[in-house]
Amino acid sequence: MKQVYKKFNSFVGIRVKKKYILKDQLSDLKRCIEDKNNSSNLNKDQLKILSFVKEDLFNPVIKKGPRFKLTPNVVKEIQTLEDFNIPKYLVHRYRYEIYPQLKIFDDFPPYLQIEPTSICNYRCVFCYQTDNEFNKRSKGFMGHMKLETFKILVDQAEGNVEFISLASRGEPLACPDIKEMLAYTKGKFLNLKINTNASLMDDEMSHAILQSGVKTLVFSADAASETLYSKLRVNGQLKKILLNIKRFQEIRVKNYPNSKIITRVSGVKVNDKQDLNDMEKFWGSLVDQVAFVDYVPWENIYKSNPSKVIIPCSDLWRRMFVWWDGKVNPCDVDYKSNLAVGHISDNNISKLWKSDDYRMLRKKHESKMRNNVSPCDKCIVI
């Protein structure tokens, strides 16, 4: 049984299609950052953060505390950006990676996770959708986000939060307004990710994604064989998913040859039968990256035994979740929203992020009192 789950950089393996030389990447980054024209869109606070980035990346002196580094997925994201946007990206990436380790928060969350829908057509064995106290409409947790609510969130986030995910408790492509939502994101964020099981991908959906502001498209698939896939992704068919992803790649190559979207097949590593080499052989020709993320047993968190973990949860300084109905929550392990801090209709992203409820929760974690908060007392995420 895993004792703790480190939320940051939860990859247990990632393969990228096109290799790179880190030394060359650092050299290019240094040239880009030192060109003042590329940082002219940064304010004083952001320029200060950029100086920390430069020190960590280019100063070989050993330092105490966390150090900002380039990982393969970050390098690939940087490669899709124009030089003018790279310093801004690095600033926001630093906030995402380093601020949670230093327990720093400012006016906006480094990362905003928006849930287009909580409804899912799968019942994956490692997901909270298996909880019948959650997945039935009569319980009040199921629904789709209104387009108006989505636009309010995007308007508030634009220029303030550069890292956005369209995903959480449900399958985002199941939202009736998802195409309009995607269209509204175009040109507004440096890093917009969407996670999908790909079961609802058709030609129209593929075009909608490729025409939108999506920068990273993650296909959630955990196996390279039909037998194993069906056991893990209950209600799913590997054959159908494979055809849908192949068709997306065909549309991308034919109709959007200049698209810089990054595609990734990413699975949840739950057993030894899942092999990254097998995944790369099966999926590698269709996507830019293949990965596994670590598994944390959160599907039954409310009935779990106390974890005895006292280390603060880093997500309290990293990201904020907004459910389909506008409810704002500090994490998605708490999928029934015991910890909700408010509603987007009554407040805005910044005020909620700095709210008394959020501050109190952070304080309890920092004071080694997460065992007095449910479900934090049963959670192993740090």
PDB file of N, CA, C and O in Angstrom, residues 2-75:
ATOM      1  N   LYS A   2       0.595   2.151  -0.896  1.00  0.00           N
ATOM      2  CA  LYS A   2       1.364   3.382  -0.995  1.00  0.00           C
ATOM      3  C   LYS A   2       1.140   4.247   0.251  1.00  0.00           C
ATOM      4  O   LYS A   2       0.033   4.426   0.716  1.00  0.00           O
ATOM      5  N   GLN A   3       2.244   4.788   0.792  1.00  0.00           N
ATOM      6  CA  GLN A   3       2.164   5.598   2.002  1.00  0.00           C
ATOM      7  C   GLN A   3       1.793   7.045   1.697  1.00  0.00           C
ATOM      8  O   GLN A   3       0.988   7.647   2.406  1.00  0.00           O
ATOM      9  N   VAL A   4       2.400   7.604   0.647  1.00  0.00           N
ATOM     10  CA  VAL A   4       2.068   8.959   0.205  1.00  0.00           C
ATOM     11  C   VAL A   4       2.042   8.992  -1.319  1.00  0.00           C
ATOM     12  O   VAL A   4       2.646   8.144  -1.985  1.00  0.00           O
ATOM     13  N   TYR A   5       1.328   9.958  -1.853  1.00  0.00           N
ATOM     14  CA  TYR A   5       1.236  10.144  -3.304  1.00  0.00           C
ATOM     15  C   TYR A   5       1.665  11.572  -3.611  1.00  0.00           C
ATOM     16  O   TYR A   5       1.023  12.526  -3.173  1.00  0.00           O
ATOM     17  N   LYS A   6       2.760  11.707  -4.348  1.00  0.00           N
ATOM     18  CA  LYS A   6       3.264  13.037  -4.694  1.00  0.00           C
ATOM     19  C   LYS A   6       2.542  13.527  -5.944  1.00  0.00           C
ATOM     20  O   LYS A   6       2.763  13.030  -7.041  1.00  0.00           O
ATOM     21  N   LYS A   7       1.687  14.525  -5.747  1.00  0.00           N
ATOM     22  CA  LYS A   7       0.833  14.995  -6.836  1.00  0.00           C
ATOM     23  C   LYS A   7       1.635  15.645  -7.952  1.00  0.00           C
ATOM     24  O   LYS A   7       1.327  15.472  -9.130  1.00  0.00           O
ATOM     25  N   PHE A   8       2.693  16.385  -7.584  1.00  0.00           N
ATOM     26  CA  PHE A   8       3.491  17.044  -8.611  1.00  0.00           C
ATOM     27  C   PHE A   8       4.309  16.013  -9.386  1.00  0.00           C
ATOM     28  O   PHE A   8       4.945  15.145  -8.808  1.00  0.00           O
ATOM     29  N   ASN A   9       4.288  16.138 -10.720  1.00  0.00           N
ATOM     30  CA  ASN A   9       5.062  15.246 -11.593  1.00  0.00           C
ATOM     31  C   ASN A   9       4.744  13.788 -11.280  1.00  0.00           C
ATOM     32  O   ASN A   9       5.619  12.992 -10.930  1.00  0.00           O
ATOM     33  N   SER A  10       3.470  13.437 -11.431  1.00  0.00           N
ATOM     34  CA  SER A  10       3.002  12.102 -11.079  1.00  0.00           C
ATOM     35  C   SER A  10       3.265  11.062 -12.164  1.00  0.00           C
ATOM     36  O   SER A  10       2.810   9.922 -12.058  1.00  0.00           O
ATOM     37  N   PHE A  11       3.996  11.430 -13.211  1.00  0.00           N
ATOM     38  CA  PHE A  11       4.359  10.448 -14.230  1.00  0.00           C
ATOM     39  C   PHE A  11       5.236   9.358 -13.620  1.00  0.00           C
ATOM     40  O   PHE A  11       6.210   9.637 -12.920  1.00  0.00           O
ATOM     41  N   VAL A  12       4.909   8.113 -13.892  1.00  0.00           N
ATOM     42  CA  VAL A  12       5.807   7.015 -13.532  1.00  0.00           C
ATOM     43  C   VAL A  12       6.568   6.545 -14.776  1.00  0.00           C
ATOM     44  O   VAL A  12       7.384   5.645 -14.706  1.00  0.00           O
ATOM     45  N   GLY A  13       6.307   7.198 -15.883  1.00  0.00           N
ATOM     46  CA  GLY A  13       7.025   6.927 -17.114  1.00  0.00           C
ATOM     47  C   GLY A  13       6.415   7.726 -18.241  1.00  0.00           C
ATOM     48  O   GLY A  13       5.190   7.842 -18.337  1.00  0.00           O
ATOM     49  N   ILE A  14       7.253   8.332 -19.070  1.00  0.00           N
ATOM     50  CA  ILE A  14       6.760   9.081 -20.228  1.00  0.00           C
ATOM     51  C   ILE A  14       7.754   8.924 -21.372  1.00  0.00           C
ATOM     52  O   ILE A  14       8.970   8.967 -21.171  1.00  0.00           O
ATOM     53  N   ARG A  15       7.245   8.694 -22.564  1.00  0.00           N
ATOM     54  CA  ARG A  15       8.054   8.585 -23.759  1.00  0.00           C
ATOM     55  C   ARG A  15       7.605   9.668 -24.750  1.00  0.00           C
ATOM     56  O   ARG A  15       6.403   9.807 -25.003  1.00  0.00           O
ATOM     57  N   VAL A  16       8.557  10.418 -25.266  1.00  0.00           N
ATOM     58  CA  VAL A  16       8.247  11.453 -26.256  1.00  0.00           C
ATOM     59  C   VAL A  16       8.777  11.004 -27.602  1.00  0.00           C
ATOM     60  O   VAL A  16       9.846  10.381 -27.693  1.00  0.00           O
ATOM     61  N   LYS A  17       8.026  11.312 -28.647  1.00  0.00           N
ATOM     62  CA  LYS A  17       8.357  10.796 -29.976  1.00  0.00           C
ATOM     63  C   LYS A  17       9.644  11.412 -30.516  1.00  0.00           C
ATOM     64  O   LYS A  17      10.541  10.708 -30.987  1.00  0.00           O
ATOM     65  N   LYS A  18       9.734  12.725 -30.441  1.00  0.00           N
ATOM     66  CA  LYS A  18      10.907  13.411 -30.967  1.00  0.00           C
ATOM     67  C   LYS A  18      11.851  13.755 -29.824  1.00  0.00           C
ATOM     68  O   LYS A  18      11.504  14.500 -28.920  1.00  0.00           O
ATOM     69  N   LYS A  19      13.046  13.201 -29.879  1.00  0.00           N
ATOM     70  CA  LYS A  19      14.020  13.421 -28.811  1.00  0.00           C
ATOM     71  C   LYS A  19      14.632  14.819 -28.940  1.00  0.00           C
ATOM     72  O   LYS A  19      14.510  15.487 -29.963  1.00  0.00           O
ATOM     73  N   TYR A  20      15.305  15.245 -27.899  1.00  0.00           N
ATOM     74  CA  TYR A  20      15.943  16.551 -27.886  1.00  0.00           C
ATOM     75  C   TYR A  20      17.187  16.485 -27.019  1.00  0.00           C
ATOM     76  O   TYR A  20      17.341  15.573 -26.193  1.00  0.00           O
ATOM     77  N   ILE A  21      18.062  17.450 -27.211  1.00  0.00           N
ATOM     78  CA  ILE A  21      19.269  17.552 -26.392  1.00  0.00           C
ATOM     79  C   ILE A  21      19.056  18.671 -25.384  1.00  0.00           C
ATOM     80  O   ILE A  21      18.856  19.828 -25.767  1.00  0.00           O
ATOM     81  N   LEU A  22      19.081  18.333 -24.097  1.00  0.00           N
ATOM     82  CA  LEU A  22      18.757  19.298 -23.048  1.00  0.00           C
ATOM     83  C   LEU A  22      19.686  20.513 -23.093  1.00  0.00           C
ATOM     84  O   LEU A  22      19.251  21.651 -22.905  1.00  0.00           O
ATOM     85  N   LYS A  23      20.958  20.290 -23.359  1.00  0.00           N
ATOM     86  CA  LYS A  23      21.931  21.387 -23.410  1.00  0.00           C
ATOM     87  C   LYS A  23      21.521  22.410 -24.462  1.00  0.00           C
ATOM     88  O   LYS A  23      21.599  23.626 -24.238  1.00  0.00           O
ATOM     89  N   ASP A  24      21.083  21.935 -25.609  1.00  0.00           N
ATOM     90  CA  ASP A  24      20.654  22.843 -26.682  1.00  0.00           C
ATOM     91  C   ASP A  24      19.386  23.588 -26.282  1.00  0.00           C
ATOM     92  O   ASP A  24      19.231  24.781 -26.597  1.00  0.00           O
ATOM     93  N   GLN A  25      18.476  22.889 -25.612  1.00  0.00           N
ATOM     94  CA  GLN A  25      17.239  23.531 -25.167  1.00  0.00           C
ATOM     95  C   GLN A  25      17.531  24.654 -24.178  1.00  0.00           C
ATOM     96  O   GLN A  25      16.943  25.732 -24.249  1.00  0.00           O
ATOM     97  N   LEU A  26      18.449  24.413 -23.267  1.00  0.00           N
ATOM     98  CA  LEU A  26      18.815  25.438 -22.282  1.00  0.00           C
ATOM     99  C   LEU A  26      19.481  26.627 -22.951  1.00  0.00           C
ATOM    100  O   LEU A  26      19.237  27.783 -22.576  1.00  0.00           O
ATOM    101  N   SER A  27      20.298  26.358 -23.948  1.00  0.00           N
ATOM    102  CA  SER A  27      20.963  27.440 -24.672  1.00  0.00           C
ATOM    103  C   SER A  27      19.946  28.318 -25.400  1.00  0.00           C
ATOM    104  O   SER A  27      20.028  29.557 -25.365  1.00  0.00           O
ATOM    105  N   ASP A  28      18.973  27.674 -26.039  1.00  0.00           N
ATOM    106  CA  ASP A  28      17.926  28.420 -26.744  1.00  0.00           C
ATOM    107  C   ASP A  28      17.070  29.225 -25.760  1.00  0.00           C
ATOM    108  O   ASP A  28      16.686  30.370 -26.044  1.00  0.00           O
ATOM    109  N   LEU A  29      16.778  28.619 -24.611  1.00  0.00           N
ATOM    110  CA  LEU A  29      15.981  29.313 -23.605  1.00  0.00           C
ATOM    111  C   LEU A  29      16.702  30.543 -23.078  1.00  0.00           C
ATOM    112  O   LEU A  29      16.096  31.601 -22.900  1.00  0.00           O
ATOM    113  N   LYS A  30      17.977  30.407 -22.839  1.00  0.00           N
ATOM    114  CA  LYS A  30      18.753  31.528 -22.311  1.00  0.00           C
ATOM    115  C   LYS A  30      18.751  32.691 -23.289  1.00  0.00           C
ATOM    116  O   LYS A  30      18.557  33.853 -22.902  1.00  0.00           O
ATOM    117  N   ARG A  31      18.933  32.393 -24.559  1.00  0.00           N
ATOM    118  CA  ARG A  31      18.893  33.433 -25.588  1.00  0.00           C
ATOM    119  C   ARG A  31      17.540  34.112 -25.615  1.00  0.00           C
ATOM    120  O   ARG A  31      17.437  35.345 -25.680  1.00  0.00           O
ATOM    121  N   CYS A  32      16.472  33.318 -25.526  1.00  0.00           N
ATOM    122  CA  CYS A  32      15.113  33.850 -25.579  1.00  0.00           C
ATOM    123  C   CYS A  32      14.821  34.748 -24.376  1.00  0.00           C
ATOM    124  O   CYS A  32      14.271  35.839 -24.524  1.00  0.00           O
ATOM    125  N   ILE A  33      15.202  34.294 -23.191  1.00  0.00           N
ATOM    126  CA  ILE A  33      14.917  35.049 -21.971  1.00  0.00           C
ATOM    127  C   ILE A  33      15.710  36.351 -21.911  1.00  0.00           C
ATOM    128  O   ILE A  33      15.209  37.380 -21.434  1.00  0.00           O
ATOM    129  N   GLU A  34      16.932  36.321 -22.402  1.00  0.00           N
ATOM    130  CA  GLU A  34      17.783  37.507 -22.333  1.00  0.00           C
ATOM    131  C   GLU A  34      17.385  38.572 -23.338  1.00  0.00           C
ATOM    132  O   GLU A  34      17.840  39.715 -23.248  1.00  0.00           O
ATOM    133  N   ASP A  35      16.541  38.220 -24.307  1.00  0.00           N
ATOM    134  CA  ASP A  35      16.004  39.207 -25.246  1.00  0.00           C
ATOM    135  C   ASP A  35      14.862  39.946 -24.538  1.00  0.00           C
ATOM    136  O   ASP A  35      13.790  39.388 -24.324  1.00  0.00           O
ATOM    137  N   LYS A  36      15.097  41.196 -24.155  1.00  0.00           N
ATOM    138  CA  LYS A  36      14.129  41.952 -23.360  1.00  0.00           C
ATOM    139  C   LYS A  36      12.800  42.160 -24.076  1.00  0.00           C
ATOM    140  O   LYS A  36      11.776  42.399 -23.436  1.00  0.00           O
ATOM    141  N   ASN A  37      12.819  42.084 -25.395  1.00  0.00           N
ATOM    142  CA  ASN A  37      11.561  42.220 -26.130  1.00  0.00           C
ATOM    143  C   ASN A  37      10.583  41.107 -25.772  1.00  0.00           C
ATOM    144  O   ASN A  37       9.363  41.292 -25.813  1.00  0.00           O
ATOM    145  N   ASN A  38      11.133  39.939 -25.415  1.00  0.00           N
ATOM    146  CA  ASN A  38      10.282  38.798 -25.108  1.00  0.00           C
ATOM    147  C   ASN A  38       9.694  38.852 -23.700  1.00  0.00           C
ATOM    148  O   ASN A  38       8.772  38.085 -23.388  1.00  0.00           O
ATOM    149  N   SER A  39      10.214  39.718 -22.867  1.00  0.00           N
ATOM    150  CA  SER A  39       9.679  39.840 -21.506  1.00  0.00           C
ATOM    151  C   SER A  39       9.004  41.187 -21.273  1.00  0.00           C
ATOM    152  O   SER A  39       8.682  41.545 -20.145  1.00  0.00           O
ATOM    153  N   SER A  40       8.773  41.903 -22.349  1.00  0.00           N
ATOM    154  CA  SER A  40       8.173  43.229 -22.218  1.00  0.00           C
ATOM    155  C   SER A  40       6.712  43.174 -21.776  1.00  0.00           C
ATOM    156  O   SER A  40       6.150  44.188 -21.342  1.00  0.00           O
ATOM    157  N   ASN A  41       6.102  42.010 -21.878  1.00  0.00           N
ATOM    158  CA  ASN A  41       4.697  41.862 -21.468  1.00  0.00           C
ATOM    159  C   ASN A  41       4.572  41.366 -20.023  1.00  0.00           C
ATOM    160  O   ASN A  41       3.470  41.050 -19.575  1.00  0.00           O
ATOM    161  N   LEU A  42       5.687  41.323 -19.294  1.00  0.00           N
ATOM    162  CA  LEU A  42       5.656  40.884 -17.901  1.00  0.00           C
ATOM    163  C   LEU A  42       5.639  42.076 -16.957  1.00  0.00           C
ATOM    164  O   LEU A  42       6.300  43.082 -17.205  1.00  0.00           O
ATOM    165  N   ASN A  43       4.915  41.951 -15.847  1.00  0.00           N
ATOM    166  CA  ASN A  43       4.913  43.012 -14.843  1.00  0.00           C
ATOM    167  C   ASN A  43       6.087  42.824 -13.880  1.00  0.00           C
ATOM    168  O   ASN A  43       6.875  41.881 -14.009  1.00  0.00           O
ATOM    169  N   LYS A  44       6.187  43.698 -12.904  1.00  0.00           N
ATOM    170  CA  LYS A  44       7.334  43.674 -11.990  1.00  0.00           C
ATOM    171  C   LYS A  44       7.436  42.362 -11.223  1.00  0.00           C
ATOM    172  O   LYS A  44       8.519  41.793 -11.078  1.00  0.00           O
ATOM    173  N   ASP A  45       6.308  41.876 -10.716  1.00  0.00           N
ATOM    174  CA  ASP A  45       6.316  40.625  -9.962  1.00  0.00           C
ATOM    175  C   ASP A  45       6.713  39.445 -10.847  1.00  0.00           C
ATOM    176  O   ASP A  45       7.448  38.539 -10.421  1.00  0.00           O
ATOM    177  N   GLN A  46       6.232  39.451 -12.082  1.00  0.00           N
ATOM    178  CA  GLN A  46       6.563  38.363 -12.998  1.00  0.00           C
ATOM    179  C   GLN A  46       8.036  38.394 -13.397  1.00  0.00           C
ATOM    180  O   GLN A  46       8.662  37.341 -13.548  1.00  0.00           O
ATOM    181  N   LEU A  47       8.586  39.594 -13.543  1.00  0.00           N
ATOM    182  CA  LEU A  47      10.015  39.709 -13.863  1.00  0.00           C
ATOM    183  C   LEU A  47      10.870  39.160 -12.712  1.00  0.00           C
ATOM    184  O   LEU A  47      11.926  38.554 -12.946  1.00  0.00           O
ATOM    185  N   LYS A  48      10.402  39.358 -11.505  1.00  0.00           N
ATOM    186  CA  LYS A  48      11.117  38.826 -10.346  1.00  0.00           C
ATOM    187  C   LYS A  48      11.106  37.298 -10.385  1.00  0.00           C
ATOM    188  O   LYS A  48      12.127  36.648 -10.121  1.00  0.00           O
ATOM    189  N   ILE A  49       9.964  36.719 -10.705  1.00  0.00           N
ATOM    190  CA  ILE A  49       9.871  35.264 -10.817  1.00  0.00           C
ATOM    191  C   ILE A  49      10.766  34.758 -11.935  1.00  0.00           C
ATOM    192  O   ILE A  49      11.448  33.726 -11.792  1.00  0.00           O
ATOM    193  N   LEU A  50      10.797  35.507 -13.050  1.00  0.00           N
ATOM    194  CA  LEU A  50      11.657  35.107 -14.170  1.00  0.00           C
ATOM    195  C   LEU A  50      13.128  35.070 -13.751  1.00  0.00           C
ATOM    196  O   LEU A  50      13.894  34.216 -14.203  1.00  0.00           O
ATOM    197  N   SER A  51      13.524  35.981 -12.857  1.00  0.00           N
ATOM    198  CA  SER A  51      14.909  35.971 -12.375  1.00  0.00           C
ATOM    199  C   SER A  51      15.196  34.705 -11.572  1.00  0.00           C
ATOM    200  O   SER A  51      16.309  34.160 -11.639  1.00  0.00           O
ATOM    201  N   PHE A  52      14.183  34.200 -10.851  1.00  0.00           N
ATOM    202  CA  PHE A  52      14.349  32.934 -10.123  1.00  0.00           C
ATOM    203  C   PHE A  52      14.486  31.765 -11.105  1.00  0.00           C
ATOM    204  O   PHE A  52      15.278  30.846 -10.886  1.00  0.00           O
ATOM    205  N   VAL A  53      13.709  31.824 -12.173  1.00  0.00           N
ATOM    206  CA  VAL A  53      13.787  30.789 -13.208  1.00  0.00           C
ATOM    207  C   VAL A  53      15.186  30.748 -13.809  1.00  0.00           C
ATOM    208  O   VAL A  53      15.791  29.675 -13.955  1.00  0.00           O
ATOM    209  N   LYS A  54      15.706  31.919 -14.139  1.00  0.00           N
ATOM    210  CA  LYS A  54      17.044  32.018 -14.737  1.00  0.00           C
ATOM    211  C   LYS A  54      18.104  31.469 -13.794  1.00  0.00           C
ATOM    212  O   LYS A  54      19.024  30.736 -14.202  1.00  0.00           O
ATOM    213  N   GLU A  55      17.988  31.805 -12.513  1.00  0.00           N
ATOM    214  CA  GLU A  55      18.962  31.321 -11.534  1.00  0.00           C
ATOM    215  C   GLU A  55      18.943  29.800 -11.436  1.00  0.00           C
ATOM    216  O   GLU A  55      19.989  29.151 -11.403  1.00  0.00           O
ATOM    217  N   ASP A  56      17.753  29.233 -11.409  1.00  0.00           N
ATOM    218  CA  ASP A  56      17.640  27.786 -11.282  1.00  0.00           C
ATOM    219  C   ASP A  56      18.125  27.043 -12.524  1.00  0.00           C
ATOM    220  O   ASP A  56      18.745  25.978 -12.424  1.00  0.00           O
ATOM    221  N   LEU A  57      17.819  27.591 -13.693  1.00  0.00           N
ATOM    222  CA  LEU A  57      18.153  26.894 -14.931  1.00  0.00           C
ATOM    223  C   LEU A  57      19.607  27.060 -15.353  1.00  0.00           C
ATOM    224  O   LEU A  57      20.212  26.127 -15.900  1.00  0.00           O
ATOM    225  N   PHE A  58      20.161  28.216 -15.087  1.00  0.00           N
ATOM    226  CA  PHE A  58      21.467  28.524 -15.673  1.00  0.00           C
ATOM    227  C   PHE A  58      22.607  28.685 -14.667  1.00  0.00           C
ATOM    228  O   PHE A  58      23.751  28.819 -15.053  1.00  0.00           O
ATOM    229  N   ASN A  59      22.279  28.675 -13.382  1.00  0.00           N
ATOM    230  CA  ASN A  59      23.309  28.796 -12.353  1.00  0.00           C
ATOM    231  C   ASN A  59      23.581  27.413 -11.763  1.00  0.00           C
ATOM    232  O   ASN A  59      22.725  26.842 -11.092  1.00  0.00           O
ATOM    233  N   PRO A  60      24.758  26.865 -11.982  1.00  0.00           N
ATOM    234  CA  PRO A  60      25.038  25.496 -11.536  1.00  0.00           C
ATOM    235  C   PRO A  60      25.264  25.350 -10.035  1.00  0.00           C
ATOM    236  O   PRO A  60      25.404  24.242  -9.530  1.00  0.00           O
ATOM    237  N   VAL A  61      25.302  26.457  -9.307  1.00  0.00           N
ATOM    238  CA  VAL A  61      25.565  26.393  -7.874  1.00  0.00           C
ATOM    239  C   VAL A  61      24.438  25.643  -7.159  1.00  0.00           C
ATOM    240  O   VAL A  61      23.264  25.875  -7.411  1.00  0.00           O
ATOM    241  N   ILE A  62      24.824  24.720  -6.278  1.00  0.00           N
ATOM    242  CA  ILE A  62      23.834  23.957  -5.515  1.00  0.00           C
ATOM    243  C   ILE A  62      23.120  24.884  -4.530  1.00  0.00           C
ATOM    244  O   ILE A  62      23.749  25.661  -3.821  1.00  0.00           O
ATOM    245  N   LYS A  63      21.803  24.802  -4.494  1.00  0.00           N
ATOM    246  CA  LYS A  63      21.019  25.668  -3.617  1.00  0.00           C
ATOM    247  C   LYS A  63      20.136  24.828  -2.716  1.00  0.00           C
ATOM    248  O   LYS A  63      19.806  23.678  -3.028  1.00  0.00           O
ATOM    249  N   LYS A  64      19.764  25.404  -1.597  1.00  0.00           N
ATOM    250  CA  LYS A  64      18.827  24.753  -0.701  1.00  0.00           C
ATOM    251  C   LYS A  64      17.408  24.986  -1.208  1.00  0.00           C
ATOM    252  O   LYS A  64      17.107  26.019  -1.790  1.00  0.00           O
ATOM    253  N   GLY A  65      16.546  24.036  -0.949  1.00  0.00           N
ATOM    254  CA  GLY A  65      15.161  24.193  -1.351  1.00  0.00           C
ATOM    255  C   GLY A  65      14.911  23.690  -2.759  1.00  0.00           C
ATOM    256  O   GLY A  65      15.810  23.209  -3.451  1.00  0.00           O
ATOM    257  N   PRO A  66      13.665  23.806  -3.228  1.00  0.00           N
ATOM    258  CA  PRO A  66      13.289  23.301  -4.556  1.00  0.00           C
ATOM    259  C   PRO A  66      13.955  24.073  -5.681  1.00  0.00           C
ATOM    260  O   PRO A  66      14.214  25.274  -5.563  1.00  0.00           O
ATOM    261  N   ARG A  67      14.217  23.380  -6.774  1.00  0.00           N
ATOM    262  CA  ARG A  67      14.864  24.007  -7.929  1.00  0.00           C
ATOM    263  C   ARG A  67      14.031  23.724  -9.177  1.00  0.00           C
ATOM    264  O   ARG A  67      13.623  22.583  -9.423  1.00  0.00           O
ATOM    265  N   PHE A  68      13.781  24.749  -9.950  1.00  0.00           N
ATOM    266  CA  PHE A  68      13.010  24.618 -11.178  1.00  0.00           C
ATOM    267  C   PHE A  68      13.846  23.902 -12.242  1.00  0.00           C
ATOM    268  O   PHE A  68      14.985  24.279 -12.505  1.00  0.00           O
ATOM    269  N   LYS A  69      13.279  22.852 -12.834  1.00  0.00           N
ATOM    270  CA  LYS A  69      13.996  22.072 -13.840  1.00  0.00           C
ATOM    271  C   LYS A  69      13.117  21.854 -15.061  1.00  0.00           C
ATOM    272  O   LYS A  69      11.900  22.023 -15.009  1.00  0.00           O
ATOM    273  N   LEU A  70      13.751  21.450 -16.154  1.00  0.00           N
ATOM    274  CA  LEU A  70      13.021  21.140 -17.377  1.00  0.00           C
ATOM    275  C   LEU A  70      12.773  19.641 -17.454  1.00  0.00           C
ATOM    276  O   LEU A  70      13.710  18.849 -17.425  1.00  0.00           O
ATOM    277  N   THR A  71      11.520  19.253 -17.536  1.00  0.00           N
ATOM    278  CA  THR A  71      11.151  17.864 -17.735  1.00  0.00           C
ATOM    279  C   THR A  71      10.754  17.667 -19.198  1.00  0.00           C
ATOM    280  O   THR A  71      10.475  18.650 -19.907  1.00  0.00           O
ATOM    281  N   PRO A  72      10.700  16.436 -19.687  1.00  0.00           N
ATOM    282  CA  PRO A  72      10.380  16.221 -21.117  1.00  0.00           C
ATOM    283  C   PRO A  72       9.071  16.851 -21.563  1.00  0.00           C
ATOM    284  O   PRO A  72       9.010  17.446 -22.650  1.00  0.00           O
ATOM    285  N   ASN A  73       8.028  16.749 -20.750  1.00  0.00           N
ATOM    286  CA  ASN A  73       6.742  17.324 -21.162  1.00  0.00           C
ATOM    287  C   ASN A  73       6.794  18.845 -21.187  1.00  0.00           C
ATOM    288  O   ASN A  73       6.165  19.495 -22.039  1.00  0.00           O
ATOM    289  N   VAL A  74       7.575  19.458 -20.277  1.00  0.00           N
ATOM    290  CA  VAL A  74       7.717  20.917 -20.270  1.00  0.00           C
ATOM    291  C   VAL A  74       8.492  21.379 -21.498  1.00  0.00           C
ATOM    292  O   VAL A  74       8.123  22.370 -22.141  1.00  0.00           O
ATOM    293  N   VAL A  75       9.560  20.672 -21.836  1.00  0.00           N
ATOM    294  CA  VAL A  75      10.341  21.019 -23.028  1.00  0.00           C
ATOM    295  C   VAL A  75       9.453  20.997 -24.257  1.00  0.00           C
ATOM    296  O   VAL A  75       9.496  21.907 -25.105  1.00  0.00           O
TER     297      VAL A  75
END
